[in-house]
mmCIF file of C-alpha atoms and ligand atoms in Angstrom:
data_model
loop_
_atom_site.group_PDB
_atom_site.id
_atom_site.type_symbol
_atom_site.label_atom_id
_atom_site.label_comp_id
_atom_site.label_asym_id
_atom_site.label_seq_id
_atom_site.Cartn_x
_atom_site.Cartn_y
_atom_site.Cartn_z
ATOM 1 C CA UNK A 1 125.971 160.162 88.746
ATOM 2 C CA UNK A 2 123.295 157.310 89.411
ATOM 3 C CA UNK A 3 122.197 156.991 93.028
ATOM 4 C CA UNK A 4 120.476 153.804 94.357
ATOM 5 C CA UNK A 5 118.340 153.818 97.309
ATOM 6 C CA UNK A 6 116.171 151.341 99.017
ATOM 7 C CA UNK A 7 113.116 153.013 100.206
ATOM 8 C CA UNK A 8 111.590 150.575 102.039
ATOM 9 C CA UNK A 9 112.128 146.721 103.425
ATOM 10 C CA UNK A 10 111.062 145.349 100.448
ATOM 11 C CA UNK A 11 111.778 148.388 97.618
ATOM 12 C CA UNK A 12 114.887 148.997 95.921
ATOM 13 C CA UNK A 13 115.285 151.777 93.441
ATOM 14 C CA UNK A 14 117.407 153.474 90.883
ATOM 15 C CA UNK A 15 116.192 157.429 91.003
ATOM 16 C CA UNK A 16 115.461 159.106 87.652
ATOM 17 C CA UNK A 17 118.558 161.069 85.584
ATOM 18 C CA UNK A 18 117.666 163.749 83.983
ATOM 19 C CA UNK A 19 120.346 164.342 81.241
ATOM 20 C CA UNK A 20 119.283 161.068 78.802
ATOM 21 C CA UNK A 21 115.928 160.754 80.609
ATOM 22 C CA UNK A 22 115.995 157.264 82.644
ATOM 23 C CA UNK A 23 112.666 157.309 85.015
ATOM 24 C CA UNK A 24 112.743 155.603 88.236
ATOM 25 C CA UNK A 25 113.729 151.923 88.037
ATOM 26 C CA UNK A 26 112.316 149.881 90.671
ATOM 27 C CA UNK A 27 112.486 146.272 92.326
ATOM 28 C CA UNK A 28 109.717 144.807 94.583
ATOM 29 C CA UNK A 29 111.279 142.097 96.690
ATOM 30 C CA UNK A 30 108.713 139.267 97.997
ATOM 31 C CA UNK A 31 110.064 136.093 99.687
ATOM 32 C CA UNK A 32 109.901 134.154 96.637
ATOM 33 C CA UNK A 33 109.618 136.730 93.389
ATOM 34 C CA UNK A 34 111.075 140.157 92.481
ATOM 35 C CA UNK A 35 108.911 142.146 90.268
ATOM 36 C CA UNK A 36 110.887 144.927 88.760
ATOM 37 C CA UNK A 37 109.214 148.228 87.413
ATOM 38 C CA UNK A 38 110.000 149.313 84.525
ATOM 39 C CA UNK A 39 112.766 148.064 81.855
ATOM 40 C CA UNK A 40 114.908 151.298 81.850
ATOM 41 C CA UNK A 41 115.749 153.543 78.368
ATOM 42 C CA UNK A 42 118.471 151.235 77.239
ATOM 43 C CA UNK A 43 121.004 147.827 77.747
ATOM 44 C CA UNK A 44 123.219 150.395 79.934
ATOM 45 C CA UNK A 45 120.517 151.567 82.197
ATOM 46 C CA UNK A 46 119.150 148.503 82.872
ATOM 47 C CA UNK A 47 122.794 147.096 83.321
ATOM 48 C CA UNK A 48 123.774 150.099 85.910
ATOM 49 C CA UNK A 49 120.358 148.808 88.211
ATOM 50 C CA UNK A 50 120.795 145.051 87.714
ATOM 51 C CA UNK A 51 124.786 145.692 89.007
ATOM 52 C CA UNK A 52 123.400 147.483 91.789
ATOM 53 C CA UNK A 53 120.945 144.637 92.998
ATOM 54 C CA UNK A 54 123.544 142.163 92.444
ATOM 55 C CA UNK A 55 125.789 143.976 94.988
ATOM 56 C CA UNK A 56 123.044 144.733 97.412
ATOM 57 C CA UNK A 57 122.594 140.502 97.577
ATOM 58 C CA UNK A 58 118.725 141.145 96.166
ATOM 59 C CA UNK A 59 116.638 138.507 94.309
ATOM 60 C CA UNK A 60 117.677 139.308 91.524
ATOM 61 C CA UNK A 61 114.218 139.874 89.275
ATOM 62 C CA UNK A 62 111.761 137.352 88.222
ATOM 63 C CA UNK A 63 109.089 139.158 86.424
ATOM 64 C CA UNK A 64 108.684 142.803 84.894
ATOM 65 C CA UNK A 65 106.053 145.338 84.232
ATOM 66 C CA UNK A 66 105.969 147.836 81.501
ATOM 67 C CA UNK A 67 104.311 150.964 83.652
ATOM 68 C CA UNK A 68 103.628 152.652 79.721
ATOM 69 C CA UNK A 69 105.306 152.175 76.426
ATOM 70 C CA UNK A 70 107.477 155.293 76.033
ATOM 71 C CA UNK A 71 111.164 154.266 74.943
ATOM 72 C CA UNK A 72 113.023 155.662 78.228
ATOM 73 C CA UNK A 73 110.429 153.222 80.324
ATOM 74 C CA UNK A 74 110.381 150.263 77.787
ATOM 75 C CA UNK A 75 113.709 150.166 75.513
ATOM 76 C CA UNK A 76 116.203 148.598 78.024
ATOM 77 C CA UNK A 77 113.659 145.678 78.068
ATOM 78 C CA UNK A 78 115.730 143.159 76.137
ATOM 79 C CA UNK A 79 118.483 143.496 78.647
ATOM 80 C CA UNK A 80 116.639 141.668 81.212
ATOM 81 C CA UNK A 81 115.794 138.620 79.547
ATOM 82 C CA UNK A 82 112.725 138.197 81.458
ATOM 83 C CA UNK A 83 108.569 137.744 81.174
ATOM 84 C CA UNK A 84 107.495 140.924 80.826
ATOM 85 C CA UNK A 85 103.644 142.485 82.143
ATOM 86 C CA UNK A 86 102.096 144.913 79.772
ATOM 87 C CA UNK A 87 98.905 146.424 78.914
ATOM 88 C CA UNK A 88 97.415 145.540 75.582
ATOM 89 C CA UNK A 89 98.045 148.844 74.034
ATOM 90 C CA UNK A 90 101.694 148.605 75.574
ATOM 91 C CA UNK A 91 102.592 145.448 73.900
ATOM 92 C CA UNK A 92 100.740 146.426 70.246
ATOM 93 C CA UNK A 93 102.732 149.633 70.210
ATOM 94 C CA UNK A 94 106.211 147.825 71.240
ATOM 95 C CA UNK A 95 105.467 145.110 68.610
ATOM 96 C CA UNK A 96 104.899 147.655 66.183
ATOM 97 C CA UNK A 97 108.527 149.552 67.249
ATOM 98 C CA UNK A 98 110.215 145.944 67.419
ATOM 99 C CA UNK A 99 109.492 145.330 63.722
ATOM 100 C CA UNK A 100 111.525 148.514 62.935
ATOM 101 C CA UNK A 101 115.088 149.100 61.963
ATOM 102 C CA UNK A 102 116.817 151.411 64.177
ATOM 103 C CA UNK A 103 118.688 154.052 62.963
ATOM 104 C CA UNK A 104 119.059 157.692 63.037
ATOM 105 C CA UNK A 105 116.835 157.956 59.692
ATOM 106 C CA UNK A 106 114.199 155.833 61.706
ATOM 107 C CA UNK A 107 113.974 158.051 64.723
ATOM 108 C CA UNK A 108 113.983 161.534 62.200
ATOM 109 C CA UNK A 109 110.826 159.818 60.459
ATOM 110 C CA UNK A 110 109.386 159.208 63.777
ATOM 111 C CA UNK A 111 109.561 162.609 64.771
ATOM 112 C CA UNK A 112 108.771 163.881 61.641
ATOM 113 C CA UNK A 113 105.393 162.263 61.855
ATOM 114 C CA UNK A 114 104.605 162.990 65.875
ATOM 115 C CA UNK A 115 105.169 159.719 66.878
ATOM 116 C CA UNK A 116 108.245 160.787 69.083
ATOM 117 C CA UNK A 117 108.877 164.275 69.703
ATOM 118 C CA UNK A 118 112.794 166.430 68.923
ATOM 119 C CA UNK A 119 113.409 166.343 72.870
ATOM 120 C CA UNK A 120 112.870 162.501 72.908
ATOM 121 C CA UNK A 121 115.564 162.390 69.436
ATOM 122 C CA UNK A 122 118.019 163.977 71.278
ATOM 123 C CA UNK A 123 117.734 162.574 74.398
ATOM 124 C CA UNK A 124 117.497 159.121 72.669
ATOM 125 C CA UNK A 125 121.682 160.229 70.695
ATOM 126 C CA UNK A 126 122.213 161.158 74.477
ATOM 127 C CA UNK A 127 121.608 158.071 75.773
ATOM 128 C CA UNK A 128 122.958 155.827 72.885
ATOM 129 C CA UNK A 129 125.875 157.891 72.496
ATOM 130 C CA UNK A 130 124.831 159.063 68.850
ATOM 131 C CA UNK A 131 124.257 155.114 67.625
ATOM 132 C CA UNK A 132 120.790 155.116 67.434
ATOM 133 C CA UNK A 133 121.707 151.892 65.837
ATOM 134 C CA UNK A 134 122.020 149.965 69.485
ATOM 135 C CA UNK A 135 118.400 150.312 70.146
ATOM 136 C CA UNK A 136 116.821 146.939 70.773
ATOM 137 C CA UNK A 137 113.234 146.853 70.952
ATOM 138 C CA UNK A 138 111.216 143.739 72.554
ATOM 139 C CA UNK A 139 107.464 142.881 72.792
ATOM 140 C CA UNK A 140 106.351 142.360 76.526
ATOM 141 C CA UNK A 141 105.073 138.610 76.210
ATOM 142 C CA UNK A 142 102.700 138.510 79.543
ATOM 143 C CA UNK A 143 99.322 140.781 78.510
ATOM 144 C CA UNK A 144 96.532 142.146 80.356
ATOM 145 C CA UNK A 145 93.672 144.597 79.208
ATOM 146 C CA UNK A 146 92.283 146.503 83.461
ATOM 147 C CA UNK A 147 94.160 144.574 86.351
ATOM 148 C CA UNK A 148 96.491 141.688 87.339
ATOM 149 C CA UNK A 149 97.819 140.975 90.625
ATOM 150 C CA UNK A 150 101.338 139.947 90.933
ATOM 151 C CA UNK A 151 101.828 137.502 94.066
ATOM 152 C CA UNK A 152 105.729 138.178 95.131
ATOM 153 C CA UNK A 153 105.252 135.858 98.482
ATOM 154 C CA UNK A 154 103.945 138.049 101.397
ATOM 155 C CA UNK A 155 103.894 140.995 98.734
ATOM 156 C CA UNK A 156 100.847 141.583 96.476
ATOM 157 C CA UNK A 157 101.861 144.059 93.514
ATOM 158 C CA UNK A 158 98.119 145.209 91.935
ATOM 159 C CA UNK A 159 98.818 146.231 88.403
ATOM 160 C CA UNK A 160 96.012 148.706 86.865
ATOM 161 C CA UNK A 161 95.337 150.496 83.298
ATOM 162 C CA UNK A 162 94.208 154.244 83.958
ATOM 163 C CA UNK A 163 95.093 155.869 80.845
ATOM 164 C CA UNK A 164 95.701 159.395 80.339
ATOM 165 C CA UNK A 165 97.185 162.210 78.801
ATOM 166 C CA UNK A 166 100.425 161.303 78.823
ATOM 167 C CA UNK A 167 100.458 158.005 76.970
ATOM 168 C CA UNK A 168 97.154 156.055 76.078
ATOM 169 C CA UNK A 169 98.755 152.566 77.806
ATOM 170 C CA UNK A 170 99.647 153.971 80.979
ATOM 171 C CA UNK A 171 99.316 151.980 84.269
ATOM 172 C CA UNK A 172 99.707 152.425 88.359
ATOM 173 C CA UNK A 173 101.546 149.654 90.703
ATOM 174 C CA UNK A 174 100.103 149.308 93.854
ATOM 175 C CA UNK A 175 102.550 147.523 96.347
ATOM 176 C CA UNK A 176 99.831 146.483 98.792
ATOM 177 C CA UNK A 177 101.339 145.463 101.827
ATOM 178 C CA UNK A 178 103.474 148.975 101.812
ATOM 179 C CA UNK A 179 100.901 151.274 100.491
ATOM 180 C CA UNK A 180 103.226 152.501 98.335
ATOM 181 C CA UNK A 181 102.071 153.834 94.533
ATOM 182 C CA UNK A 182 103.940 153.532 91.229
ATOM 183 C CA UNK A 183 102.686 156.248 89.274
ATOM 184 C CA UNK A 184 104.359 155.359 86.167
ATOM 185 C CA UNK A 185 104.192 159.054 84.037
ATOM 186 C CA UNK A 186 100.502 159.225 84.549
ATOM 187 C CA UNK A 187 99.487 162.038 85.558
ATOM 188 C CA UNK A 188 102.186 164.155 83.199
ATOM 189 C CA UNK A 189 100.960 165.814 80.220
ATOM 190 C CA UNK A 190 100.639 164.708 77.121
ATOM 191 C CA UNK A 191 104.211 165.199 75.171
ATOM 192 C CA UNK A 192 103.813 163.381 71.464
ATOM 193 C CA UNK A 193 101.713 164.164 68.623
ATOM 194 C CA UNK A 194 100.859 167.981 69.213
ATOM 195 C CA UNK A 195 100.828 170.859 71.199
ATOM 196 C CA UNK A 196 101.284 169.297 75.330
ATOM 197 C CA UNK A 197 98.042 169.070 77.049
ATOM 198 C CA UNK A 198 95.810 168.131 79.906
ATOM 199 C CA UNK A 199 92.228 167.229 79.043
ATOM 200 C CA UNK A 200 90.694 168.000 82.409
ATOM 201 C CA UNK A 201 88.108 165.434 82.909
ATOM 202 C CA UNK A 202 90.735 162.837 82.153
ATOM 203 C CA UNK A 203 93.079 164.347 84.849
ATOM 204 C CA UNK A 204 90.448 164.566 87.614
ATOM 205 C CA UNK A 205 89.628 161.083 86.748
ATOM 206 C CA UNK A 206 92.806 160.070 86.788
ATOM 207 C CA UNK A 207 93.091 161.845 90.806
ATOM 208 C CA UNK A 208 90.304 160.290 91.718
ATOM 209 C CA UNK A 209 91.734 157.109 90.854
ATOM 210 C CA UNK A 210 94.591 158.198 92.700
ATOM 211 C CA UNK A 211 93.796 159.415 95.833
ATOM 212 C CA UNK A 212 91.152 156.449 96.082
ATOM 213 C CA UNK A 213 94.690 153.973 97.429
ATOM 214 C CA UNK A 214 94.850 155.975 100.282
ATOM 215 C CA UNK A 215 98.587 155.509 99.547
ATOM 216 C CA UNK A 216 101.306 156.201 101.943
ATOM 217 C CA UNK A 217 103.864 156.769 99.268
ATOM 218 C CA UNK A 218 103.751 157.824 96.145
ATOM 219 C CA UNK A 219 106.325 157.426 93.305
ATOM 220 C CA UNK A 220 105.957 159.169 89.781
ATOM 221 C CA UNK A 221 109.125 158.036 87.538
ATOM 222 C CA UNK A 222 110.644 160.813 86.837
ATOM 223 C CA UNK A 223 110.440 162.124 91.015
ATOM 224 C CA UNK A 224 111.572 161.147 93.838
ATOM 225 C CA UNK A 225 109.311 159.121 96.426
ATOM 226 C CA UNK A 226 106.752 161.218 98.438
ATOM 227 C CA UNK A 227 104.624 161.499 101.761
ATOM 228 C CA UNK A 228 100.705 161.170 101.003
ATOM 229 C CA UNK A 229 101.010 165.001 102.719
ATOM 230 C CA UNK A 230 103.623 165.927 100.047
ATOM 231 C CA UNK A 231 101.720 164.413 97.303
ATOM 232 C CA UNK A 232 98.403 166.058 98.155
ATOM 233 C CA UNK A 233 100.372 169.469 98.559
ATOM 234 C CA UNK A 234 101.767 168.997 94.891
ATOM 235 C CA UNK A 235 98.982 167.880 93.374
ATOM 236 C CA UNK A 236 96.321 170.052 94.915
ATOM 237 C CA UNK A 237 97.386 172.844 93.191
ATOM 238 C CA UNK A 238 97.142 171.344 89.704
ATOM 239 C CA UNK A 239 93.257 169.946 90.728
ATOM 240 C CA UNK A 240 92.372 173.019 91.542
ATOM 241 C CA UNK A 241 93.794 174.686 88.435
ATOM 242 C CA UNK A 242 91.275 171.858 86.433
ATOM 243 C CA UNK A 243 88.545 172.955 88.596
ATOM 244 C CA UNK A 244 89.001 176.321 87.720
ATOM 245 C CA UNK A 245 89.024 175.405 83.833
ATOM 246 C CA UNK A 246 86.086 173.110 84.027
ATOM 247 C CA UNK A 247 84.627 176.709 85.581
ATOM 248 C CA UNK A 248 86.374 179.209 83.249
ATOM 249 C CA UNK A 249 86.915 177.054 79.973
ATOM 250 C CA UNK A 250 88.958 178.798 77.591
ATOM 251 C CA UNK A 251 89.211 181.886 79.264
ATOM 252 C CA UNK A 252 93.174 181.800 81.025
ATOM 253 C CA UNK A 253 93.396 185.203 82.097
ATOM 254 C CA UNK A 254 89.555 184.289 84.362
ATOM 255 C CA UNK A 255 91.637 181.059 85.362
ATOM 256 C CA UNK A 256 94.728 181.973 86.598
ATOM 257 C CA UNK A 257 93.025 185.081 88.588
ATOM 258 C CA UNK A 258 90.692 182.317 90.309
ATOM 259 C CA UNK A 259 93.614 180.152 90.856
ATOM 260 C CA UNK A 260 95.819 182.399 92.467
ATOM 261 C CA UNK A 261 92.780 183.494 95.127
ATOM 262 C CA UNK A 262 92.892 179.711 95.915
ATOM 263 C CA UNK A 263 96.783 179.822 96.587
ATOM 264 C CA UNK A 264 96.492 182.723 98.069
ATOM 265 C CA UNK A 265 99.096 184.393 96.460
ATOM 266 C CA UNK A 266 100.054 188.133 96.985
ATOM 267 C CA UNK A 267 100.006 190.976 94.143
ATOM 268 C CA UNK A 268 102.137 190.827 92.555
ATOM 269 C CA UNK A 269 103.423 187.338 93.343
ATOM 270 C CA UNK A 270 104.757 185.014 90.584
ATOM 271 C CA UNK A 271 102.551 181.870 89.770
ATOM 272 C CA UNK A 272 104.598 179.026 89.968
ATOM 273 C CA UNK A 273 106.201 178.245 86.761
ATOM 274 C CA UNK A 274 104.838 174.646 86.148
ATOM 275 C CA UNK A 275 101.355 176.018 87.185
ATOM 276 C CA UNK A 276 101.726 178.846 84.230
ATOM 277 C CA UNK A 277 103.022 175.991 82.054
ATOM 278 C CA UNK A 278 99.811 173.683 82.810
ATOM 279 C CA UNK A 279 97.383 176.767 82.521
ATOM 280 C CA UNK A 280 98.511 176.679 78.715
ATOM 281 C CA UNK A 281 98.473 172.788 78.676
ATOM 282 C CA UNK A 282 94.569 172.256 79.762
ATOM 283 C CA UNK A 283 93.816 174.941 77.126
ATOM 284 C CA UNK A 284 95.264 173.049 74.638
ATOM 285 C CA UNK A 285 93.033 170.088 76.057
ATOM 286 C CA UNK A 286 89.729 171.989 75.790
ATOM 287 C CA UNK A 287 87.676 170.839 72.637
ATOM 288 C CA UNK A 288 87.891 173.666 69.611
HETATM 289 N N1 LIG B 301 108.083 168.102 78.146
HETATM 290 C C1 LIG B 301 108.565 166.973 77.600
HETATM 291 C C2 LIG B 301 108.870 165.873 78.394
HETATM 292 C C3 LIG B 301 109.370 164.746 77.806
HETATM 293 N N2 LIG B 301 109.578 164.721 76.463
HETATM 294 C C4 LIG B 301 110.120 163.536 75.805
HETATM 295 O O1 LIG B 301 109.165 162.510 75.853
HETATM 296 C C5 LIG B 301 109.738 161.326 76.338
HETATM 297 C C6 LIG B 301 108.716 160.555 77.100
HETATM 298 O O2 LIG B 301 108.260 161.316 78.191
HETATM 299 P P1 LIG B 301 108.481 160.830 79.688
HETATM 300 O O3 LIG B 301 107.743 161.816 80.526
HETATM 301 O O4 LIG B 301 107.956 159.434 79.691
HETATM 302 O O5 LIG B 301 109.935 160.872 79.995
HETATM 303 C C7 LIG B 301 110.942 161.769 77.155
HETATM 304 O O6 LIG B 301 111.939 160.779 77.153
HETATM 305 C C8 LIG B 301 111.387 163.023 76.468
HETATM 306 O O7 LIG B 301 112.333 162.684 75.475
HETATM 307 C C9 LIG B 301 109.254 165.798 75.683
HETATM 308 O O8 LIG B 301 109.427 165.765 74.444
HETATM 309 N N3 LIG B 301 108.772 166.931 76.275
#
């Protein structure tokens, strides 16, 4: 069941569904543009958001911004018919996926060579209702390489590269006036091309970057919408799970003894699963 919330005056969104994999769609509202970000997985998802808007009265959207290239961010792009932001390595990859011809052969070759992973396949025949045929792929036609500022009319959106593990392309929206952060699937995991990982000093980086807003609210597309307190909370833990890897390098057992000291977790005490989960992805990031 979608559900549709507007977070703020000037934010409208359509939360993440888990069983094809939509992320967070969301529309930025100025008093002369709409910036919406993010494309959606498909002509349906985009469809279900752009309904949505229409009912609520919104503008409907001017301008969009790719937050990374990944399909279930980027493949409901041609739906919207409109000028589409994306960083250069965005845009090279989506030309390269536009000049292909969809098809359930297509997608088997893609995951055959890493480029998408099994999860992402059937998610994908989720999604498209096993037609892997009614994928339409666009290139975003509006490219930048580090920032551009998007002027909505009393609303600036700051548009940034940062990179990553999770995809090379990815990029943060800053929605100035209401210190709220897009954070896109940034600071995820890698999940193509190989064992999942963290590469520590990209991830601390990547916090750095991060915490440097001094955000009020922070989105990550695949979440829901949270408190800079809630955010910190979460994310602490996994910044001090880096720190203890930059200290203990490949050496898990020394890491996760460290870590729990810092959480101060009893004997005995499970780590938190997604913590024992990340433990094995930042090994997998440490050079061999
Ligand atoms: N652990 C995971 C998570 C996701 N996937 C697939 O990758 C796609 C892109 O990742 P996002 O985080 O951008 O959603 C996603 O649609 C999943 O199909 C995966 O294979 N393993």
């Amino acid at each position: 069941m979608s559900e549709f919330e507007r977070i703020s005056e000037h934010i409208y969104v359509m939360h993440a569904e888990h069983d094809t994999d939509r992320p967070m769609l969301a529309a930025v509202v100025g008093h002369s543009r709409t910036l919406l970000i993010d494309g959606g997985n498909s002509a349906a998802h985009a469809a279900a958001f752009r309904e949505y808007l229409e009912k609520e009265g919104v503008r409907p959207p001017d301008v969009m911004v790719l937050t990374h290239h990944h399909w279930d961010h980027s493949f409901g792009l041609a739906e919207w018919s409109l000028p589409t932001i994306a960083q250069k390595k965005t845009a090279e990859i989506l030309r390269g996926f536009a000049e292909l011809k969809w098809n359930a052969d297509t997608v088997e070759r893609l995951v055959a060579e890493g480029t998408i992973s099994g999860r992402t396949q059937n998610d994908m025949l989720a999604e498209y209702e096993g037609d892997l045929t009614r994928i339409r792929v666009e290139e975003p036609n509006i490219v930048f390489e580090r920032f551009i500022d998007v002027h909505l009319g009393g609303l600036t959106c700051e548009i940034r590269y940062v990179g990553g593990d999770h995809a090379e392309d990815s990029c943060v929206v800053y929605v100035k006036e209401e210190g709220t952060l897009f954070l896109g699937d940034a600071l995820a995991q890698s999940v193509y091309g190989g064992p999942m990982k963290y590469t520590t000093g990209k991830f601390l980086a990547l916090l750095d970057t991060v915490f440097a807003y001094g955000a009020n609210v922070l989105v990550e597309s695949h979440g829901r919408p949270m408190s800079r307190e809630e955010f910190y909370g979460d994310v602490r833990r996994y910044e001090l799970l880096a720190r203890q890897v930059l200290r203990h390098g490949r050496n898990p057992e020394a890491v996760e003894h460290d870590l729990r000291a810092e959480l101060g977790l009893a004997e005995g005490e499970a780590l938190p699963e997604d913590l024992a989960e990340a433990i094995q992805y930042f090994m997998n990031g440490l050079d061999k």
